[in-house]
CSV table of C-alpha atoms in Angstrom, one decimal:
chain,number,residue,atom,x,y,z
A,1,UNK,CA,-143.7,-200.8,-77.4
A,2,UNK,CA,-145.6,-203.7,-76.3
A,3,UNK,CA,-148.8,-202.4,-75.0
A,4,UNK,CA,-149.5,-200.5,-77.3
A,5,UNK,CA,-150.7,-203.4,-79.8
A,6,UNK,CA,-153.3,-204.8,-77.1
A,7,UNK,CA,-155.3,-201.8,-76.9
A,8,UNK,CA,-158.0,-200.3,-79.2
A,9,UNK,CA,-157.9,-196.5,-76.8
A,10,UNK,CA,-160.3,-195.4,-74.7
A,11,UNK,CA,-163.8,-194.6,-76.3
A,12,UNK,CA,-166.0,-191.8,-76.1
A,13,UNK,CA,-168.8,-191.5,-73.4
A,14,UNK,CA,-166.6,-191.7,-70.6
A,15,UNK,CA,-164.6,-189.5,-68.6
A,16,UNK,CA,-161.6,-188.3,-70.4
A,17,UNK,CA,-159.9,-188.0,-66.5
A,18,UNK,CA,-161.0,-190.5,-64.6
A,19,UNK,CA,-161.2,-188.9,-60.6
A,20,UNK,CA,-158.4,-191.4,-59.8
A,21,UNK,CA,-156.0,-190.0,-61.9
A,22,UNK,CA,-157.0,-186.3,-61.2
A,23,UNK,CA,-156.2,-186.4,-58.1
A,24,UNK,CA,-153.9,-189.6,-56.9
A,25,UNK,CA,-152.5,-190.6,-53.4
A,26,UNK,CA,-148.9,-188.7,-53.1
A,27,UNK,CA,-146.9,-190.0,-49.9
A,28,UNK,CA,-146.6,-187.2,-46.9
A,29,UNK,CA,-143.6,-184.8,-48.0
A,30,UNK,CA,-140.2,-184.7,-46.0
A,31,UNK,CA,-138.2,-182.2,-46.6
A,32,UNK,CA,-134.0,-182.7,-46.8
A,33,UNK,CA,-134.3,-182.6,-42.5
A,34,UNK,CA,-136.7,-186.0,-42.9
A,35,UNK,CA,-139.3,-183.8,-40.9
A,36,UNK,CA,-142.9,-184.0,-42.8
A,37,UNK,CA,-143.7,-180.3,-44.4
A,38,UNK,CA,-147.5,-180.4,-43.5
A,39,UNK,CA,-148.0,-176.8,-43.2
A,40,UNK,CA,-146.5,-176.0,-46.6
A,41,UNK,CA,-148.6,-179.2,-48.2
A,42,UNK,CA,-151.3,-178.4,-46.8
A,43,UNK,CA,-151.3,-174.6,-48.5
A,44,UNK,CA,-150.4,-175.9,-51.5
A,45,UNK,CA,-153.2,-179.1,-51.6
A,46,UNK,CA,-156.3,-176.4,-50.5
A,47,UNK,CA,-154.5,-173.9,-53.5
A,48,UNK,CA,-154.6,-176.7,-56.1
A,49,UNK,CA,-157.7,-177.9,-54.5
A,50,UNK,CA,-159.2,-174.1,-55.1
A,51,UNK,CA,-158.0,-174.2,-58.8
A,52,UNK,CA,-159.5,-177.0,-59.8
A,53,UNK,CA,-162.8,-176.5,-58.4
A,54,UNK,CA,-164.6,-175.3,-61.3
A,55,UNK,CA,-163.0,-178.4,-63.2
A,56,UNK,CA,-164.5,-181.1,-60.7
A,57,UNK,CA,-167.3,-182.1,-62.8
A,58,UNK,CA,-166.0,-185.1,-65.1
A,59,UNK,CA,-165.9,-184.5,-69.0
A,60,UNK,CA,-166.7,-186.7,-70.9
A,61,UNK,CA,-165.3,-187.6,-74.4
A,62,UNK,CA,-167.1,-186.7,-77.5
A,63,UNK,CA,-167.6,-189.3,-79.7
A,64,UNK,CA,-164.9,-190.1,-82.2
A,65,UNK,CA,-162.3,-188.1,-80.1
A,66,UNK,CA,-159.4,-189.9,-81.5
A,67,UNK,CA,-160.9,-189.9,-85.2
A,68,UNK,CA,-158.7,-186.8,-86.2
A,69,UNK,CA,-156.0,-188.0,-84.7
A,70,UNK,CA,-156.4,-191.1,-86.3
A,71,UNK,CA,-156.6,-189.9,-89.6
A,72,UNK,CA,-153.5,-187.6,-89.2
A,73,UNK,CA,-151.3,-190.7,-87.6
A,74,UNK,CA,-152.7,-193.2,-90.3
A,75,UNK,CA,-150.8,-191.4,-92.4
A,76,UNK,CA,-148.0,-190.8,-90.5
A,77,UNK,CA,-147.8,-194.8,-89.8
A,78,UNK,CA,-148.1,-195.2,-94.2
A,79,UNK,CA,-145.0,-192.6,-95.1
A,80,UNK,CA,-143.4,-191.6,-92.1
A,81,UNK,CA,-144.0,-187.9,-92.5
A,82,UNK,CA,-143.4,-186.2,-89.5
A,83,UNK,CA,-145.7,-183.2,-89.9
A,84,UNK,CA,-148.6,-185.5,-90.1
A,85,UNK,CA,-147.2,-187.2,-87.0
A,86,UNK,CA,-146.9,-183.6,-85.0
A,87,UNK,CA,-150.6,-182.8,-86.7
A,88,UNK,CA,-152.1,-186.2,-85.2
A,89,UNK,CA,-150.3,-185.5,-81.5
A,90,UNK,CA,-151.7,-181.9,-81.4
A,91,UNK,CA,-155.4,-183.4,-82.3
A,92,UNK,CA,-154.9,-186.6,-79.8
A,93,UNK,CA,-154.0,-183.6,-77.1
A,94,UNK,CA,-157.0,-181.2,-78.1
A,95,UNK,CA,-159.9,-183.4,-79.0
A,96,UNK,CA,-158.5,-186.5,-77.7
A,97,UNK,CA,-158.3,-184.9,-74.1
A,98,UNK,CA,-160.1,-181.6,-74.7
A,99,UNK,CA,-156.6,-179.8,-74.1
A,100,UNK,CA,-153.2,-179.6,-72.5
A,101,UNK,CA,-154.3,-179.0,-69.0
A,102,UNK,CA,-157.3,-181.5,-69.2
A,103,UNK,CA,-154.3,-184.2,-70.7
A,104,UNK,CA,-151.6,-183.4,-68.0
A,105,UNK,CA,-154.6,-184.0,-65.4
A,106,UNK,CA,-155.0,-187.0,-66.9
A,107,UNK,CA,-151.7,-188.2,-66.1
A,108,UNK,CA,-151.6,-187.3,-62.4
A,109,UNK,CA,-150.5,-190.4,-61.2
A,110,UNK,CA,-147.1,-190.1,-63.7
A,111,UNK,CA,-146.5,-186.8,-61.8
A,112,UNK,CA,-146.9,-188.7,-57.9
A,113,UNK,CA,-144.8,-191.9,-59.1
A,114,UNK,CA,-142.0,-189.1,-60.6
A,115,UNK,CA,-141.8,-187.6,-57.0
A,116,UNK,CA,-141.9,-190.6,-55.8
A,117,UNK,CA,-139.1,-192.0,-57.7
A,118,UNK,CA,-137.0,-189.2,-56.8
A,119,UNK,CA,-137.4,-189.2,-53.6
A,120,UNK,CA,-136.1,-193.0,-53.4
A,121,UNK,CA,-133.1,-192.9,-55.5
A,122,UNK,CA,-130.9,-191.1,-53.1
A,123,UNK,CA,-131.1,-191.5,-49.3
A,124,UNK,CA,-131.2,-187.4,-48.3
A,125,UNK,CA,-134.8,-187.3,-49.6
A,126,UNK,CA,-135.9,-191.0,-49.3
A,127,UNK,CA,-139.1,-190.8,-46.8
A,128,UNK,CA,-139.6,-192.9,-44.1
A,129,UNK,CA,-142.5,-195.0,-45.5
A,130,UNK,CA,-140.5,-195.7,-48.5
A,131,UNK,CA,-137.3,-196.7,-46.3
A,132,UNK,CA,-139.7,-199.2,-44.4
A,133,UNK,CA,-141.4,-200.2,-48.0
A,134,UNK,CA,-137.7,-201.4,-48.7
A,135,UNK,CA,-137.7,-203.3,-45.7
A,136,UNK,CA,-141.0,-205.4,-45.4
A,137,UNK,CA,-139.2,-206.5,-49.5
A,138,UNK,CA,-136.1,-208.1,-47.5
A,139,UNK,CA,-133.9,-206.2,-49.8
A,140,UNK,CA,-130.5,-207.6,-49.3
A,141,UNK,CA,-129.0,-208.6,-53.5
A,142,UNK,CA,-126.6,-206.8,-54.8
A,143,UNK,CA,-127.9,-207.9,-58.3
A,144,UNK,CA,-129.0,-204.5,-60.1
A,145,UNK,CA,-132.3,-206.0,-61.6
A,146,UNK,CA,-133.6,-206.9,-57.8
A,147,UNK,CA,-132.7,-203.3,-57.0
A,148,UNK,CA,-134.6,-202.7,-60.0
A,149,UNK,CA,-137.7,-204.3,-58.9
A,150,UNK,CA,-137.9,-202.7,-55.5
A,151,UNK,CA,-137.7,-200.0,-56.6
A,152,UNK,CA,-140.6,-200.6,-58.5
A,153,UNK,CA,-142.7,-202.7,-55.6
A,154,UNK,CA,-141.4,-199.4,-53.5
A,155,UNK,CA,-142.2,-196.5,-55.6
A,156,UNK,CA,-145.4,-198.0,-58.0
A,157,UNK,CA,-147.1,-201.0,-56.4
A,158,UNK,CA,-150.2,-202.5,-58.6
A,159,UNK,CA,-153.1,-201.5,-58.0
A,160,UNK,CA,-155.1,-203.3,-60.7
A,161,UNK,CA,-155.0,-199.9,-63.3
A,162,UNK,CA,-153.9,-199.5,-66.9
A,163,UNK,CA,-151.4,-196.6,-65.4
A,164,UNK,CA,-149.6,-198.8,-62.8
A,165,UNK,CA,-148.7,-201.2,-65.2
A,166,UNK,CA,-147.6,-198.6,-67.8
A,167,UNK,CA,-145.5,-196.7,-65.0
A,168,UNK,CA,-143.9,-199.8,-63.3
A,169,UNK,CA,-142.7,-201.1,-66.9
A,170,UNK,CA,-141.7,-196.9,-67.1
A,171,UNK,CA,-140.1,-196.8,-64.2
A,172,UNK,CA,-138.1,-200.4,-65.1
A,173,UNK,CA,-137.3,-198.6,-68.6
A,174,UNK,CA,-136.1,-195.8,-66.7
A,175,UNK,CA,-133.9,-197.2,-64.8
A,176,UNK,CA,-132.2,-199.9,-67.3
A,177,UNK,CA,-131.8,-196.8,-69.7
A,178,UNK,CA,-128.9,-195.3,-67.0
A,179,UNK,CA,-128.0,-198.8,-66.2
A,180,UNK,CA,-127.0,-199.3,-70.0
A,181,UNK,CA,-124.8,-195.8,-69.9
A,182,UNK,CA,-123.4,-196.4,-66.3
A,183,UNK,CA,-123.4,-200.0,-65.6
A,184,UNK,CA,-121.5,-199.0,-62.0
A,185,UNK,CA,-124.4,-196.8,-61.2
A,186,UNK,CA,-125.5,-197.2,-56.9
A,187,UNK,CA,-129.4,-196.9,-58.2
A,188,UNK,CA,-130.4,-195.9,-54.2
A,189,UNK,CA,-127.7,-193.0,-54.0
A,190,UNK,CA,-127.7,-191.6,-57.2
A,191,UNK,CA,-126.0,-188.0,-57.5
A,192,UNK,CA,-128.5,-184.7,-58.9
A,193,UNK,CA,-127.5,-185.4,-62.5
A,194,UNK,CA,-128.3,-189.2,-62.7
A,195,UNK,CA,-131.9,-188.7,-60.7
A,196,UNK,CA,-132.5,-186.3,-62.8
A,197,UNK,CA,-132.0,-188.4,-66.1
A,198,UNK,CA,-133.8,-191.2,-64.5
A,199,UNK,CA,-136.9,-189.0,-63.7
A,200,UNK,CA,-136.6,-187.4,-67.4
A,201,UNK,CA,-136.5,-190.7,-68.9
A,202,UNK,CA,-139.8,-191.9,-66.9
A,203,UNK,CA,-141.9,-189.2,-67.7
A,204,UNK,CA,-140.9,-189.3,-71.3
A,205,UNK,CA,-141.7,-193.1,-71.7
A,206,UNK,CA,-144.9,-193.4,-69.4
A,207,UNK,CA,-146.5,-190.1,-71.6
A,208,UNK,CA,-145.2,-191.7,-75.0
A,209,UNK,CA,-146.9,-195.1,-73.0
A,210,UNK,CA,-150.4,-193.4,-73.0
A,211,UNK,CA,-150.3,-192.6,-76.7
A,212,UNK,CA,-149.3,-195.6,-77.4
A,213,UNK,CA,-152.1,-197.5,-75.5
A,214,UNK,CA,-154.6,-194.9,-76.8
A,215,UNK,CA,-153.6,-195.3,-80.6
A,216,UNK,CA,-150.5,-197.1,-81.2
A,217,UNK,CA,-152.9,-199.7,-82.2
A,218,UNK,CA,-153.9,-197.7,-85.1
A,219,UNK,CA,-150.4,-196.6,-86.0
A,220,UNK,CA,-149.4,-200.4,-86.4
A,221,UNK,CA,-152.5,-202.0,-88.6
A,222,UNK,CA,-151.8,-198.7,-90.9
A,223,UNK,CA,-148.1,-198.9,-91.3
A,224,UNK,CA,-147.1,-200.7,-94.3
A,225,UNK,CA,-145.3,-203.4,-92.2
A,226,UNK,CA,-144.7,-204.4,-88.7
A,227,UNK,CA,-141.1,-203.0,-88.7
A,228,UNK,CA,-142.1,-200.1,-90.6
A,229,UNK,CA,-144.8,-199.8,-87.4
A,230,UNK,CA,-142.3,-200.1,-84.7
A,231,UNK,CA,-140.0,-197.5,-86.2
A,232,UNK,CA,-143.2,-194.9,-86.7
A,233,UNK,CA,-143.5,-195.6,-82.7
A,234,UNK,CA,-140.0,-194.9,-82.1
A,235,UNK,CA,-140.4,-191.9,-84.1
A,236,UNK,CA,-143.2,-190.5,-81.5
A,237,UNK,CA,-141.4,-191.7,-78.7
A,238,UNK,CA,-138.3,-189.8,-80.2
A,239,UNK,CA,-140.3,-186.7,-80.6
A,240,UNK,CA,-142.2,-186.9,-76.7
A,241,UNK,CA,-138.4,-187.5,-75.7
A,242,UNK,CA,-137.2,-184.0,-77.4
A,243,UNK,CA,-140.6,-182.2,-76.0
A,244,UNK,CA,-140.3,-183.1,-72.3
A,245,UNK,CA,-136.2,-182.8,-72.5
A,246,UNK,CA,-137.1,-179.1,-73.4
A,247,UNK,CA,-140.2,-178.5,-70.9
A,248,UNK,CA,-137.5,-180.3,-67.9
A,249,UNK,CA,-135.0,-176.8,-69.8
A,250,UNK,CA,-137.5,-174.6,-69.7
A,251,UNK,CA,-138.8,-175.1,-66.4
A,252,UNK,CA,-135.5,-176.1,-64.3
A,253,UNK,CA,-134.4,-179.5,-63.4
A,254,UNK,CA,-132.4,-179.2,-60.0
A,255,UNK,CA,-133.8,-181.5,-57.9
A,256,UNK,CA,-130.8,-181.8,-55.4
A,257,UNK,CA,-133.0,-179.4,-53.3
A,258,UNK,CA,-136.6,-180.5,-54.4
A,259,UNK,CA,-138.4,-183.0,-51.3
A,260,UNK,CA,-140.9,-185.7,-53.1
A,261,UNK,CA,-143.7,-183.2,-53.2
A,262,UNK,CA,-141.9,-180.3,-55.0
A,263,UNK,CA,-140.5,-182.9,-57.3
A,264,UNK,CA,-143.9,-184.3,-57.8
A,265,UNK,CA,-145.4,-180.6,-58.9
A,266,UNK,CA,-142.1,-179.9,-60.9
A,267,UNK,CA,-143.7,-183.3,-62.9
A,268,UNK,CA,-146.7,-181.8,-63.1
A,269,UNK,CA,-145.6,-178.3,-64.9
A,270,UNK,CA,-143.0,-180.4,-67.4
A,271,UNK,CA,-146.3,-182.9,-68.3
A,272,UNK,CA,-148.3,-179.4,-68.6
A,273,UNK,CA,-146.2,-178.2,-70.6
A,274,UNK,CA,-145.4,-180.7,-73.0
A,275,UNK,CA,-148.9,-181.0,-74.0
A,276,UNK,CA,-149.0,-177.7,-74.5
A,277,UNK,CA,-146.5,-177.7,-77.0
A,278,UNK,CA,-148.2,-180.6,-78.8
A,279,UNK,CA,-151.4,-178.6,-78.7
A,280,UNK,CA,-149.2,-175.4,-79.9
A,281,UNK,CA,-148.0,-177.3,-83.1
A,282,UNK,CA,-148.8,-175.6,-86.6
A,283,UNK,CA,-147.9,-176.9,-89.8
């Protein structure tokens, strides 16, 4: 939970998607041959490229567009009601972000890390680049928190943005979540089932992440106490957890036969349509 208490959210008067999250730097896509798919990204790039088009002019936020939200979740942080939890998410998603597809563009870059953390946990669909990422690191312990962190250094390197500190502690969360249930696990060849848990588990903490930042502040001066405000951030983590375990359900989660890129828009249509579900919520 810990960034979350360092950060008063974004403010209004600025984009609500900055154009480096809209649109981040994914790694060339190999498929299961290691030969780079450039025909097949380069029709799918000019087709999202097409679709968003009409959506390249930045929007800014309105001003107070986390008061309703606020309000809703202030109250969730003093009782612990859960509607008025599911009430502040669904205003955070449509005022906060003006939408679900305006919030899932906003989390690009937790799409591209998700392929990109696929495509390094098992060596049939681990890309060149990252292979020689692992190298340049010296990566010779056996000791499962190096492995751990270069993974991390591999897959999410700073950059010097909110997002790529929220992602790499994601993607450590991740990653010591299937550690705790499997202590034996090989985290560079993991089998369809484990990637898949992993890559579940980072999208579900890096979007409860950028609530948290935006105003899990809030939720903690409101709640009663600080334990009581830890457990109300549980409680939305628990709740982003079920959403995105459903969207993955909905949507298909083999990834056996998904390269880096596919994995990367599979992301991208689970974070779409969690948000949307948020958005959907009625009391």
């Amino acid at each position: 939970m810990g960034t979350s208490s360092s950060s008063n959210g974004p403010g209004s008067g600025i984009p609500m998607v900055p154009p480096w999250a809209d649109n981040p730097t994914e790694a060339p896509d190999t498929g299961q041959d290691g030969q780079e798919d450039t025909q097949q990204g380069s029709e799918s790039n000019n087709a999202e490229n097409n679709e968003k088009e009409p959506n390249q002019l930045p929007l800014n936020a309105p001003p107070g567009r986390f008061g309703g939200a606020r309000s809703s979740l202030g109250a969730f942080a003093g009782d612990g009601n859960s509607s008025s939890m599911r009430s502040g998410i669904r205003q955070y998603v449509s005022r906060g972000y003006g939408g679900a597809k305006n919030a899932a563009r906003r989390m690009g870059s937790t799409a591209s890390t998700a392929g990109g953390l696929a495509g390094i946990l098992s060596s049939d669909t681990r890309t060149t680049a990252q292979s020689d990422n692992f190298n340049t690191q010296f990566f010779q312990s056996k000791d499962s928190d190096d492995v751990v962190n270069a993974i991390i250094e591999a897959v999410r390197p700073i950059d010097g943005t909110q997002d790529s500190e929220a992602s790499r502690e994601s993607i450590k969360d991740a990653l010591s979540e299937l550690l705790d249930k499997n202590p034996d696990a090989d985290l560079l060849e993991l089998d369809d089932n484990d990637k898949y848990v992993v890559v579940e588990t980072f999208l579900t903490t890096d979007i409860y992440r950028r609530i948290a930042l935006d105003v899990g502040k809030h939720i903690q001066d409101k709640a009663p106490n600080a334990v009581a405000g830890v457990n109300r951030l549980k409680q939305i983590k628990e709740y982003v957890r079920e959403t995105v375990k459903s969207s993955f359900k909905k949507i298909g989660k083999n990834l056996s036969s998904l390269s880096q890129h596919q994995v990367t828009q599979l992301a991208r249509s689970v974070i779409e349509d969690t948000y949307e579900v948020f958005e959907d919520y009625t009391q």
